[in-house]
Amino acid sequence: DKGPYEHFMLKEIYEQPLSIEDTFRGRISMDHSKIFLGGIIDVLPQITQANRIIILACGTSWHAGLVGEYLFEEFARIPVEVEYASEFRYRNPVINKDDVIIAISQSGETADTLAAIKMAKEQGATILGICNVAGSSIPRETHAGVYTHAGPEIGVASTKAFTSQVTVLTMMSMLLGKTRGFLSKEEYTHLVGELTQIPDKIRTILQADDEIKKISETYQHATNALYLGRGYLFPVALEGALKLKEISYIHAEGYPAAEMKHGPIALIDENMPVFVLATKDKSYEKIVSNIQEVKARNGKVIAIVTKGDEVIKKMADHVIEVPDCHEAVAPLLTVIPLQFISYHIAVMRGCNVDQPRNLAKSVTVE
Ligand code: M6R
């Protein structure tokens, strides 16, 4: 049931404060001093001592995995590799018994991800799952895992599943960071507090829907688009581009902003919209220079900024504000405007938002 919404995708975008709260439920203590992930408690020693974590996924779930890489390395200091399941399974990857594999999948039925974990399991690794659909094939194949509890996702374009996956990865990385001694009690409690504020901060962004729709109108006839981000927001740039491609059929590319000068900058002219993730974090100054580089070539800049940013407002063609937050949880906020933009542009172009051409909700063929 779509309720008052025209499409499932829009409903699912709006559900995110609640779906993230469902992901938290029963897993965070009131005083923020404890994260409890019952599904992985039995394998916590293996994860804590892991030599390496390999994340396997496809599509949007792979983007969530990339955010996980930044989180695990920052907070838990465990080396992470993020692999497309389809590539991993068909090469001859080196897998050790003390590797921990995390499969991320909304449906739990993606053929490539399932085959990849079966292969890694045969070689003795510990296999975890981060899945949304309870009892699906991937969770049945894993040793342990954490369900996202985002509720059924009907729109082919993944939205709330992504934010719930990132929420689980954030909780896991903090838990491991504390267990491994890299996060002090104070840092940990502070970060958990930052995470629990996310649903309310998303509520604020949802109120900007009409304003974002107006901005989207300007770009509905674009044929190409670039998405740029750095650090935690690089995977969000990839996700923004995928969303635009799959539902509005506009060619879009996501790039780490610093890579722009190694090629994609040649594409920039007055017809190129460039969506820049530019919230206040440790690469802020650098992203400001990237915006200047785009403007110097007459590109159109739509920047996602921290509320109150006056510097970028003067340079960009449009800004969309998100509430201030710790940089590690910024993907959960900054992805929301990008979901809205793809949704509105797709509707304006008359596309079938919930069932885009050539796509299925779960890809059970290899
Ligand atoms: O069910 P899964 O998370 O394993 O699905 C993976 C991809 O097929 C999926 O994320 C796909 O890229 C979505 N259409 C993205 O919106």
mmCIF file of C-alpha atoms and ligand atoms in Angstrom:
data_model
loop_
_atom_site.group_PDB
_atom_site.id
_atom_site.type_symbol
_atom_site.label_atom_id
_atom_site.label_comp_id
_atom_site.label_asym_id
_atom_site.label_seq_id
_atom_site.Cartn_x
_atom_site.Cartn_y
_atom_site.Cartn_z
ATOM 1 C CA ASP A 1 0.000 0.000 0.000
ATOM 2 C CA LYS A 2 1.471 3.315 -1.099
ATOM 3 C CA GLY A 3 -0.646 5.320 1.345
ATOM 4 C CA PRO A 4 -0.773 8.988 0.351
ATOM 5 C CA TYR A 5 2.301 8.649 -1.863
ATOM 6 C CA GLU A 6 2.257 8.467 -5.627
ATOM 7 C CA HIS A 7 5.017 5.880 -5.753
ATOM 8 C CA PHE A 8 6.599 3.308 -3.460
ATOM 9 C CA MET A 9 9.951 4.989 -3.946
ATOM 10 C CA LEU A 10 8.656 8.258 -2.507
ATOM 11 C CA LYS A 11 6.994 6.432 0.370
ATOM 12 C CA GLU A 12 10.233 4.616 1.105
ATOM 13 C CA ILE A 13 12.256 7.846 1.004
ATOM 14 C CA TYR A 14 9.861 9.304 3.570
ATOM 15 C CA GLU A 15 9.992 6.179 5.717
ATOM 16 C CA GLN A 16 13.693 6.537 6.448
ATOM 17 C CA PRO A 17 13.472 8.156 9.884
ATOM 18 C CA LEU A 18 11.303 5.232 10.965
ATOM 19 C CA SER A 19 13.179 2.505 9.127
ATOM 20 C CA ILE A 20 16.441 3.656 10.716
ATOM 21 C CA GLU A 21 14.756 3.682 14.128
ATOM 22 C CA ASP A 22 13.682 0.108 13.409
ATOM 23 C CA THR A 23 17.296 -0.730 12.620
ATOM 24 C CA PHE A 24 18.306 0.693 16.024
ATOM 25 C CA ARG A 25 15.523 -0.914 17.989
ATOM 26 C CA GLY A 26 16.773 -2.953 20.943
ATOM 27 C CA ARG A 27 20.359 -2.469 19.816
ATOM 28 C CA ILE A 28 21.398 0.784 21.504
ATOM 29 C CA SER A 29 21.230 1.410 25.259
ATOM 30 C CA MET A 30 19.396 4.521 26.501
ATOM 31 C CA ASP A 31 22.603 6.135 27.752
ATOM 32 C CA HIS A 32 24.380 5.420 24.419
ATOM 33 C CA SER A 33 27.081 3.481 26.233
ATOM 34 C CA LYS A 34 26.280 0.132 24.603
ATOM 35 C CA ILE A 35 25.567 -1.268 21.179
ATOM 36 C CA PHE A 36 24.144 -4.754 21.230
ATOM 37 C CA LEU A 37 24.104 -6.813 18.032
ATOM 38 C CA GLY A 38 22.679 -10.169 19.094
ATOM 39 C CA GLY A 39 23.059 -11.747 15.662
ATOM 40 C CA ILE A 40 26.852 -11.569 15.694
ATOM 41 C CA ILE A 41 27.567 -12.036 19.388
ATOM 42 C CA ASP A 42 28.724 -15.637 18.944
ATOM 43 C CA VAL A 43 31.302 -14.692 16.335
ATOM 44 C CA LEU A 44 32.457 -11.448 17.965
ATOM 45 C CA PRO A 45 35.854 -12.979 18.889
ATOM 46 C CA GLN A 46 36.495 -13.938 15.238
ATOM 47 C CA ILE A 47 35.494 -10.480 14.006
ATOM 48 C CA THR A 48 37.514 -8.695 16.668
ATOM 49 C CA GLN A 49 40.622 -10.665 15.717
ATOM 50 C CA ALA A 50 40.032 -10.641 11.970
ATOM 51 C CA ASN A 51 43.079 -9.961 9.816
ATOM 52 C CA ARG A 52 40.857 -8.434 7.224
ATOM 53 C CA ILE A 53 37.222 -7.888 6.370
ATOM 54 C CA ILE A 54 36.005 -8.513 2.838
ATOM 55 C CA ILE A 55 32.669 -6.954 1.977
ATOM 56 C CA LEU A 56 30.777 -8.553 -0.920
ATOM 57 C CA ALA A 57 27.741 -6.979 -2.546
ATOM 58 C CA CYS A 58 26.231 -5.580 -5.746
ATOM 59 C CA GLY A 59 24.719 -2.244 -6.749
ATOM 60 C CA THR A 60 23.494 -0.008 -3.959
ATOM 61 C CA SER A 61 24.489 -2.584 -1.333
ATOM 62 C CA TRP A 62 28.031 -2.370 -2.691
ATOM 63 C CA HIS A 63 27.924 1.397 -2.146
ATOM 64 C CA ALA A 64 26.857 0.805 1.464
ATOM 65 C CA GLY A 65 29.842 -1.557 1.699
ATOM 66 C CA LEU A 66 32.185 1.218 0.577
ATOM 67 C CA VAL A 67 30.894 3.435 3.378
ATOM 68 C CA GLY A 68 31.587 0.447 5.650
ATOM 69 C CA GLU A 69 35.202 0.384 4.490
ATOM 70 C CA TYR A 70 35.776 3.967 5.651
ATOM 71 C CA LEU A 71 34.004 3.257 8.953
ATOM 72 C CA PHE A 72 35.767 -0.010 9.831
ATOM 73 C CA GLU A 73 39.187 1.335 8.966
ATOM 74 C CA GLU A 74 38.639 4.587 10.870
ATOM 75 C CA PHE A 75 37.086 3.221 14.049
ATOM 76 C CA ALA A 76 38.211 -0.410 14.279
ATOM 77 C CA ARG A 77 41.519 -0.233 12.341
ATOM 78 C CA ILE A 78 40.766 -3.462 10.465
ATOM 79 C CA PRO A 79 41.785 -3.517 6.784
ATOM 80 C CA VAL A 80 38.763 -3.810 4.514
ATOM 81 C CA GLU A 81 38.272 -4.789 0.895
ATOM 82 C CA VAL A 82 34.995 -4.093 -0.828
ATOM 83 C CA GLU A 83 34.349 -6.312 -3.800
ATOM 84 C CA TYR A 84 31.703 -6.688 -6.442
ATOM 85 C CA ALA A 85 30.420 -10.189 -5.712
ATOM 86 C CA SER A 86 30.336 -10.932 -9.446
ATOM 87 C CA GLU A 87 34.049 -10.196 -9.869
ATOM 88 C CA PHE A 88 35.136 -11.865 -6.651
ATOM 89 C CA ARG A 89 33.478 -15.183 -7.420
ATOM 90 C CA TYR A 90 34.945 -15.538 -10.892
ATOM 91 C CA ARG A 91 38.564 -14.791 -10.100
ATOM 92 C CA ASN A 92 40.746 -16.824 -7.822
ATOM 93 C CA PRO A 93 40.672 -14.643 -4.702
ATOM 94 C CA VAL A 94 42.971 -15.286 -1.759
ATOM 95 C CA ILE A 95 40.751 -16.186 1.178
ATOM 96 C CA ASN A 96 42.129 -17.115 4.595
ATOM 97 C CA LYS A 97 40.489 -18.769 7.571
ATOM 98 C CA ASP A 98 40.866 -15.632 9.645
ATOM 99 C CA ASP A 99 39.142 -13.438 7.065
ATOM 100 C CA VAL A 100 35.683 -12.207 7.889
ATOM 101 C CA ILE A 101 33.355 -11.842 4.922
ATOM 102 C CA ILE A 102 30.346 -9.554 5.138
ATOM 103 C CA ALA A 103 27.689 -10.028 2.453
ATOM 104 C CA ILE A 104 25.356 -7.062 2.127
ATOM 105 C CA SER A 105 22.047 -7.626 0.353
ATOM 106 C CA GLN A 106 18.607 -6.118 0.704
ATOM 107 C CA SER A 107 16.803 -9.063 -0.863
ATOM 108 C CA GLY A 108 19.153 -11.768 0.369
ATOM 109 C CA GLU A 109 18.608 -13.400 -3.026
ATOM 110 C CA THR A 110 21.183 -11.788 -5.309
ATOM 111 C CA ALA A 111 22.709 -14.696 -7.238
ATOM 112 C CA ASP A 112 26.258 -13.328 -7.462
ATOM 113 C CA THR A 113 26.432 -12.423 -3.776
ATOM 114 C CA LEU A 114 25.073 -15.807 -2.763
ATOM 115 C CA ALA A 115 27.545 -17.686 -4.966
ATOM 116 C CA ALA A 116 30.446 -15.563 -3.698
ATOM 117 C CA ILE A 117 29.757 -16.352 -0.036
ATOM 118 C CA LYS A 118 29.354 -20.050 -0.766
ATOM 119 C CA MET A 119 32.806 -20.012 -2.312
ATOM 120 C CA ALA A 120 34.349 -18.141 0.637
ATOM 121 C CA LYS A 121 32.623 -20.455 3.105
ATOM 122 C CA GLU A 122 34.162 -23.517 1.454
ATOM 123 C CA GLN A 123 37.558 -21.927 2.019
ATOM 124 C CA GLY A 124 36.986 -21.580 5.737
ATOM 125 C CA ALA A 125 36.231 -17.871 6.220
ATOM 126 C CA THR A 126 33.670 -16.589 8.702
ATOM 127 C CA ILE A 127 30.634 -15.365 6.771
ATOM 128 C CA LEU A 128 28.322 -12.640 8.032
ATOM 129 C CA GLY A 129 25.277 -11.152 6.388
ATOM 130 C CA ILE A 130 23.633 -7.748 6.496
ATOM 131 C CA CYS A 131 20.278 -8.441 4.885
ATOM 132 C CA ASN A 132 16.786 -7.046 4.945
ATOM 133 C CA VAL A 133 14.571 -9.973 4.007
ATOM 134 C CA ALA A 134 14.407 -12.415 6.914
ATOM 135 C CA GLY A 135 14.868 -16.065 6.034
ATOM 136 C CA SER A 136 16.098 -15.335 2.502
ATOM 137 C CA SER A 137 18.872 -17.374 0.882
ATOM 138 C CA ILE A 138 21.922 -15.319 1.929
ATOM 139 C CA PRO A 139 21.154 -15.243 5.681
ATOM 140 C CA ARG A 140 20.557 -18.995 5.510
ATOM 141 C CA GLU A 141 24.052 -19.482 4.116
ATOM 142 C CA THR A 142 25.900 -17.260 6.634
ATOM 143 C CA HIS A 143 27.356 -18.137 10.054
ATOM 144 C CA ALA A 144 25.878 -15.042 11.656
ATOM 145 C CA GLY A 145 24.482 -11.662 10.721
ATOM 146 C CA VAL A 146 22.490 -8.577 11.448
ATOM 147 C CA TYR A 147 19.120 -7.912 9.878
ATOM 148 C CA THR A 148 18.472 -4.340 8.787
ATOM 149 C CA HIS A 149 14.754 -4.446 9.717
ATOM 150 C CA ALA A 150 13.969 -1.678 7.216
ATOM 151 C CA GLY A 151 10.652 -3.299 6.279
ATOM 152 C CA PRO A 152 9.668 -4.384 2.769
ATOM 153 C CA GLU A 153 11.256 -2.308 0.020
ATOM 154 C CA ILE A 154 9.072 -2.390 -3.102
ATOM 155 C CA GLY A 155 10.579 0.310 -5.346
ATOM 156 C CA VAL A 156 13.292 -1.153 -7.557
ATOM 157 C CA ALA A 157 15.525 1.788 -6.653
ATOM 158 C CA SER A 158 16.904 1.036 -3.232
ATOM 159 C CA THR A 159 16.514 3.883 -0.715
ATOM 160 C CA LYS A 160 15.629 2.891 2.839
ATOM 161 C CA ALA A 161 17.525 -0.391 2.536
ATOM 162 C CA PHE A 162 20.687 1.614 1.849
ATOM 163 C CA THR A 163 20.348 3.862 4.899
ATOM 164 C CA SER A 164 19.586 0.857 7.101
ATOM 165 C CA GLN A 165 22.611 -1.031 5.773
ATOM 166 C CA VAL A 166 24.822 1.970 6.492
ATOM 167 C CA THR A 167 23.277 2.215 9.961
ATOM 168 C CA VAL A 168 24.180 -1.416 10.704
ATOM 169 C CA LEU A 169 27.714 -0.936 9.381
ATOM 170 C CA THR A 170 28.108 2.174 11.539
ATOM 171 C CA MET A 171 26.949 0.315 14.642
ATOM 172 C CA MET A 172 29.239 -2.635 13.860
ATOM 173 C CA SER A 173 32.291 -0.439 13.268
ATOM 174 C CA MET A 174 31.762 1.430 16.535
ATOM 175 C CA LEU A 175 31.224 -1.768 18.473
ATOM 176 C CA LEU A 176 34.428 -3.228 17.024
ATOM 177 C CA GLY A 177 36.303 0.014 17.584
ATOM 178 C CA LYS A 178 35.432 -0.099 21.247
ATOM 179 C CA THR A 179 36.129 -3.819 21.636
ATOM 180 C CA ARG A 180 39.502 -3.464 19.916
ATOM 181 C CA GLY A 181 40.396 -0.454 22.054
ATOM 182 C CA PHE A 182 40.583 2.172 19.318
ATOM 183 C CA LEU A 183 37.601 4.169 20.531
ATOM 184 C CA SER A 184 37.568 5.565 24.059
ATOM 185 C CA LYS A 185 34.398 5.304 26.091
ATOM 186 C CA GLU A 186 33.762 9.003 25.556
ATOM 187 C CA GLU A 187 34.305 8.907 21.783
ATOM 188 C CA TYR A 188 32.108 5.865 21.504
ATOM 189 C CA THR A 189 29.252 7.360 23.508
ATOM 190 C CA HIS A 190 29.522 10.581 21.523
ATOM 191 C CA LEU A 191 29.397 8.733 18.183
ATOM 192 C CA VAL A 192 26.458 6.596 19.256
ATOM 193 C CA GLY A 193 24.673 9.838 20.207
ATOM 194 C CA GLU A 194 25.424 11.266 16.747
ATOM 195 C CA LEU A 195 23.945 8.170 15.142
ATOM 196 C CA THR A 196 20.746 8.270 17.202
ATOM 197 C CA GLN A 197 20.141 11.892 16.136
ATOM 198 C CA ILE A 198 20.033 10.878 12.472
ATOM 199 C CA PRO A 199 16.283 10.089 12.204
ATOM 200 C CA ASP A 200 15.326 13.569 13.458
ATOM 201 C CA LYS A 201 17.857 15.195 11.187
ATOM 202 C CA ILE A 202 16.419 13.274 8.222
ATOM 203 C CA ARG A 203 12.964 14.586 9.218
ATOM 204 C CA THR A 204 14.326 18.110 8.742
ATOM 205 C CA ILE A 205 15.651 17.236 5.265
ATOM 206 C CA LEU A 206 12.310 15.694 4.259
ATOM 207 C CA GLN A 207 10.723 19.114 4.855
ATOM 208 C CA ALA A 208 12.829 20.497 2.014
ATOM 209 C CA ASP A 209 11.151 18.162 -0.502
ATOM 210 C CA ASP A 210 9.351 20.987 -2.377
ATOM 211 C CA GLU A 211 12.462 23.092 -2.560
ATOM 212 C CA ILE A 212 14.452 20.101 -3.869
ATOM 213 C CA LYS A 213 11.714 19.421 -6.413
ATOM 214 C CA LYS A 214 12.088 23.005 -7.735
ATOM 215 C CA ILE A 215 15.820 22.562 -8.106
ATOM 216 C CA SER A 216 15.247 19.221 -9.864
ATOM 217 C CA GLU A 217 13.024 20.955 -12.449
ATOM 218 C CA THR A 218 16.010 22.941 -13.701
ATOM 219 C CA TYR A 219 17.862 19.739 -14.567
ATOM 220 C CA GLN A 220 15.076 17.501 -15.854
ATOM 221 C CA HIS A 221 16.316 17.727 -19.459
ATOM 222 C CA ALA A 222 19.953 17.016 -18.684
ATOM 223 C CA THR A 223 21.559 14.223 -20.670
ATOM 224 C CA ASN A 224 24.534 13.769 -18.370
ATOM 225 C CA ALA A 225 25.397 14.469 -14.752
ATOM 226 C CA LEU A 226 28.400 14.196 -12.476
ATOM 227 C CA TYR A 227 28.373 13.443 -8.759
ATOM 228 C CA LEU A 228 31.390 14.282 -6.647
ATOM 229 C CA GLY A 229 32.281 13.510 -3.056
ATOM 230 C CA ARG A 230 35.317 12.767 -0.902
ATOM 231 C CA GLY A 231 35.910 10.393 2.000
ATOM 232 C CA TYR A 232 32.715 9.042 3.514
ATOM 233 C CA LEU A 233 30.781 10.911 0.825
ATOM 234 C CA PHE A 234 32.504 9.379 -2.186
ATOM 235 C CA PRO A 235 30.255 6.277 -1.996
ATOM 236 C CA VAL A 236 27.268 8.629 -1.691
ATOM 237 C CA ALA A 237 28.314 10.239 -4.991
ATOM 238 C CA LEU A 238 28.282 6.781 -6.611
ATOM 239 C CA GLU A 239 24.895 6.074 -5.101
ATOM 240 C CA GLY A 240 23.449 9.409 -6.298
ATOM 241 C CA ALA A 241 24.618 8.672 -9.828
ATOM 242 C CA LEU A 242 23.192 5.139 -9.790
ATOM 243 C CA LYS A 243 19.816 6.432 -8.579
ATOM 244 C CA LEU A 244 19.645 8.979 -11.407
ATOM 245 C CA LYS A 245 20.691 6.422 -14.040
ATOM 246 C CA GLU A 246 18.331 3.674 -13.054
ATOM 247 C CA ILE A 247 15.099 5.609 -12.711
ATOM 248 C CA SER A 248 15.455 8.667 -14.947
ATOM 249 C CA TYR A 249 17.713 7.138 -17.627
ATOM 250 C CA ILE A 250 20.087 10.096 -17.516
ATOM 251 C CA HIS A 251 23.703 9.125 -17.900
ATOM 252 C CA ALA A 252 25.453 9.914 -14.625
ATOM 253 C CA GLU A 253 28.858 9.207 -13.130
ATOM 254 C CA GLY A 254 29.993 9.332 -9.539
ATOM 255 C CA TYR A 255 33.617 10.206 -8.827
ATOM 256 C CA PRO A 256 35.879 10.866 -5.879
ATOM 257 C CA ALA A 257 36.152 14.650 -6.304
ATOM 258 C CA ALA A 258 39.942 14.618 -6.551
ATOM 259 C CA GLU A 259 39.785 12.276 -9.549
ATOM 260 C CA MET A 260 37.935 14.904 -11.576
ATOM 261 C CA LYS A 261 41.185 16.407 -12.799
ATOM 262 C CA HIS A 262 42.320 13.031 -14.113
ATOM 263 C CA GLY A 263 39.700 12.880 -16.843
ATOM 264 C CA PRO A 264 36.083 13.780 -16.169
ATOM 265 C CA ILE A 265 36.878 17.497 -15.980
ATOM 266 C CA ALA A 266 37.015 17.394 -19.790
ATOM 267 C CA LEU A 267 33.255 16.801 -19.812
ATOM 268 C CA ILE A 268 32.377 19.964 -17.938
ATOM 269 C CA ASP A 269 30.609 22.737 -19.821
ATOM 270 C CA GLU A 270 27.532 24.900 -19.245
ATOM 271 C CA ASN A 271 25.250 21.911 -19.838
ATOM 272 C CA MET A 272 26.738 19.676 -17.189
ATOM 273 C CA PRO A 273 25.053 19.543 -13.782
ATOM 274 C CA VAL A 274 27.565 18.598 -11.086
ATOM 275 C CA PHE A 275 26.151 17.441 -7.763
ATOM 276 C CA VAL A 276 28.743 18.018 -5.074
ATOM 277 C CA LEU A 277 28.628 16.553 -1.570
ATOM 278 C CA ALA A 278 30.218 19.379 0.349
ATOM 279 C CA THR A 279 29.329 19.176 4.028
ATOM 280 C CA LYS A 280 31.733 20.441 6.691
ATOM 281 C CA ASP A 281 34.297 17.714 7.319
ATOM 282 C CA LYS A 282 38.043 17.324 7.092
ATOM 283 C CA SER A 283 38.062 17.643 3.304
ATOM 284 C CA TYR A 284 35.852 20.745 3.220
ATOM 285 C CA GLU A 285 38.535 23.121 1.905
ATOM 286 C CA LYS A 286 39.406 20.660 -0.817
ATOM 287 C CA ILE A 287 35.834 20.214 -1.965
ATOM 288 C CA VAL A 288 35.465 23.999 -2.090
ATOM 289 C CA SER A 289 38.372 24.105 -4.573
ATOM 290 C CA ASN A 290 36.711 21.336 -6.592
ATOM 291 C CA ILE A 291 33.576 23.484 -6.814
ATOM 292 C CA GLN A 292 35.689 26.414 -8.019
ATOM 293 C CA GLU A 293 37.213 24.181 -10.695
ATOM 294 C CA VAL A 294 33.746 23.241 -11.952
ATOM 295 C CA LYS A 295 32.530 26.862 -11.902
ATOM 296 C CA ALA A 296 35.631 28.022 -13.783
ATOM 297 C CA ARG A 297 34.451 25.769 -16.635
ATOM 298 C CA ASN A 298 30.852 27.009 -16.440
ATOM 299 C CA GLY A 299 29.468 23.761 -15.042
ATOM 300 C CA LYS A 300 26.286 23.959 -12.973
ATOM 301 C CA VAL A 301 26.909 23.181 -9.317
ATOM 302 C CA ILE A 302 24.248 21.789 -7.031
ATOM 303 C CA ALA A 303 25.919 21.460 -3.637
ATOM 304 C CA ILE A 304 24.730 19.532 -0.614
ATOM 305 C CA VAL A 305 26.053 21.621 2.277
ATOM 306 C CA THR A 306 25.946 21.884 6.048
ATOM 307 C CA LYS A 307 23.225 24.228 7.254
ATOM 308 C CA GLY A 308 24.462 27.789 7.465
ATOM 309 C CA ASP A 309 27.294 27.395 4.933
ATOM 310 C CA GLU A 310 27.726 30.858 3.384
ATOM 311 C CA VAL A 311 30.915 30.175 1.431
ATOM 312 C CA ILE A 312 29.540 27.587 -0.978
ATOM 313 C CA LYS A 313 26.232 29.434 -1.295
ATOM 314 C CA LYS A 314 28.112 32.236 -3.063
ATOM 315 C CA MET A 315 29.730 29.854 -5.541
ATOM 316 C CA ALA A 316 27.111 27.218 -6.313
ATOM 317 C CA ASP A 317 24.059 27.538 -8.569
ATOM 318 C CA HIS A 318 21.949 25.782 -5.941
ATOM 319 C CA VAL A 319 22.559 24.608 -2.413
ATOM 320 C CA ILE A 320 20.607 22.072 -0.409
ATOM 321 C CA GLU A 321 21.226 22.215 3.320
ATOM 322 C CA VAL A 322 21.485 19.272 5.695
ATOM 323 C CA PRO A 323 21.860 19.535 9.484
ATOM 324 C CA ASP A 324 25.338 19.558 10.998
ATOM 325 C CA CYS A 325 26.592 16.088 12.051
ATOM 326 C CA HIS A 326 29.729 14.029 12.655
ATOM 327 C CA GLU A 327 31.349 13.254 9.295
ATOM 328 C CA ALA A 328 31.050 9.494 9.833
ATOM 329 C CA VAL A 329 27.252 9.669 9.809
ATOM 330 C CA ALA A 330 27.007 12.235 6.998
ATOM 331 C CA PRO A 331 26.230 9.577 4.309
ATOM 332 C CA LEU A 332 22.917 8.947 6.064
ATOM 333 C CA LEU A 333 21.896 12.588 5.639
ATOM 334 C CA THR A 334 23.466 13.595 2.338
ATOM 335 C CA VAL A 335 22.006 10.676 0.368
ATOM 336 C CA ILE A 336 18.438 11.862 1.058
ATOM 337 C CA PRO A 337 18.480 14.946 -1.227
ATOM 338 C CA LEU A 338 20.043 12.811 -3.983
ATOM 339 C CA GLN A 339 17.232 10.257 -3.675
ATOM 340 C CA PHE A 340 14.690 13.087 -3.960
ATOM 341 C CA ILE A 341 16.414 14.603 -6.992
ATOM 342 C CA SER A 342 16.372 11.310 -8.934
ATOM 343 C CA TYR A 343 12.789 10.689 -7.934
ATOM 344 C CA HIS A 344 11.533 14.110 -9.028
ATOM 345 C CA ILE A 345 13.493 14.149 -12.268
ATOM 346 C CA ALA A 346 12.226 10.656 -13.146
ATOM 347 C CA VAL A 347 8.605 11.684 -12.491
ATOM 348 C CA MET A 348 9.042 14.854 -14.583
ATOM 349 C CA ARG A 349 10.432 12.769 -17.437
ATOM 350 C CA GLY A 350 7.449 10.427 -17.275
ATOM 351 C CA CYS A 351 9.509 7.392 -16.263
ATOM 352 C CA ASN A 352 8.128 4.369 -14.466
ATOM 353 C CA VAL A 353 9.744 5.153 -11.128
ATOM 354 C CA ASP A 354 8.937 1.981 -9.217
ATOM 355 C CA GLN A 355 9.665 -0.368 -12.094
ATOM 356 C CA PRO A 356 12.316 1.081 -14.345
ATOM 357 C CA ARG A 357 12.902 -0.594 -17.700
ATOM 358 C CA ASN A 358 15.206 -3.609 -17.855
ATOM 359 C CA LEU A 359 15.505 -3.880 -14.053
ATOM 360 C CA ALA A 360 14.177 -6.315 -11.457
ATOM 361 C CA LYS A 361 14.014 -5.832 -7.711
ATOM 362 C CA SER A 362 16.244 -8.763 -7.070
ATOM 363 C CA VAL A 363 18.729 -10.065 -9.543
ATOM 364 C CA THR A 364 18.571 -13.835 -9.177
ATOM 365 C CA VAL A 365 20.420 -14.511 -12.412
ATOM 366 C CA GLU A 366 24.183 -14.296 -12.583
HETATM 367 O O1 M6R B 1 19.084 -7.183 -2.962
HETATM 368 P P1 M6R B 1 20.486 -6.678 -3.112
HETATM 369 O O2 M6R B 1 20.820 -5.623 -2.113
HETATM 370 O O3 M6R B 1 21.499 -7.788 -3.100
HETATM 371 O O4 M6R B 1 20.530 -6.017 -4.538
HETATM 372 C C1 M6R B 1 21.710 -5.508 -5.090
HETATM 373 C C2 M6R B 1 21.424 -4.659 -6.303
HETATM 374 O O5 M6R B 1 20.808 -5.412 -7.301
HETATM 375 C C3 M6R B 1 20.558 -3.452 -5.977
HETATM 376 O O6 M6R B 1 21.093 -2.667 -4.952
HETATM 377 C C4 M6R B 1 20.356 -2.560 -7.214
HETATM 378 O O7 M6R B 1 21.562 -1.964 -7.594
HETATM 379 C C5 M6R B 1 19.269 -1.516 -6.950
HETATM 380 N N1 M6R B 1 18.367 -1.452 -8.056
HETATM 381 C C6 M6R B 1 19.821 -0.147 -6.712
HETATM 382 O O8 M6R B 1 18.847 0.819 -6.510
#
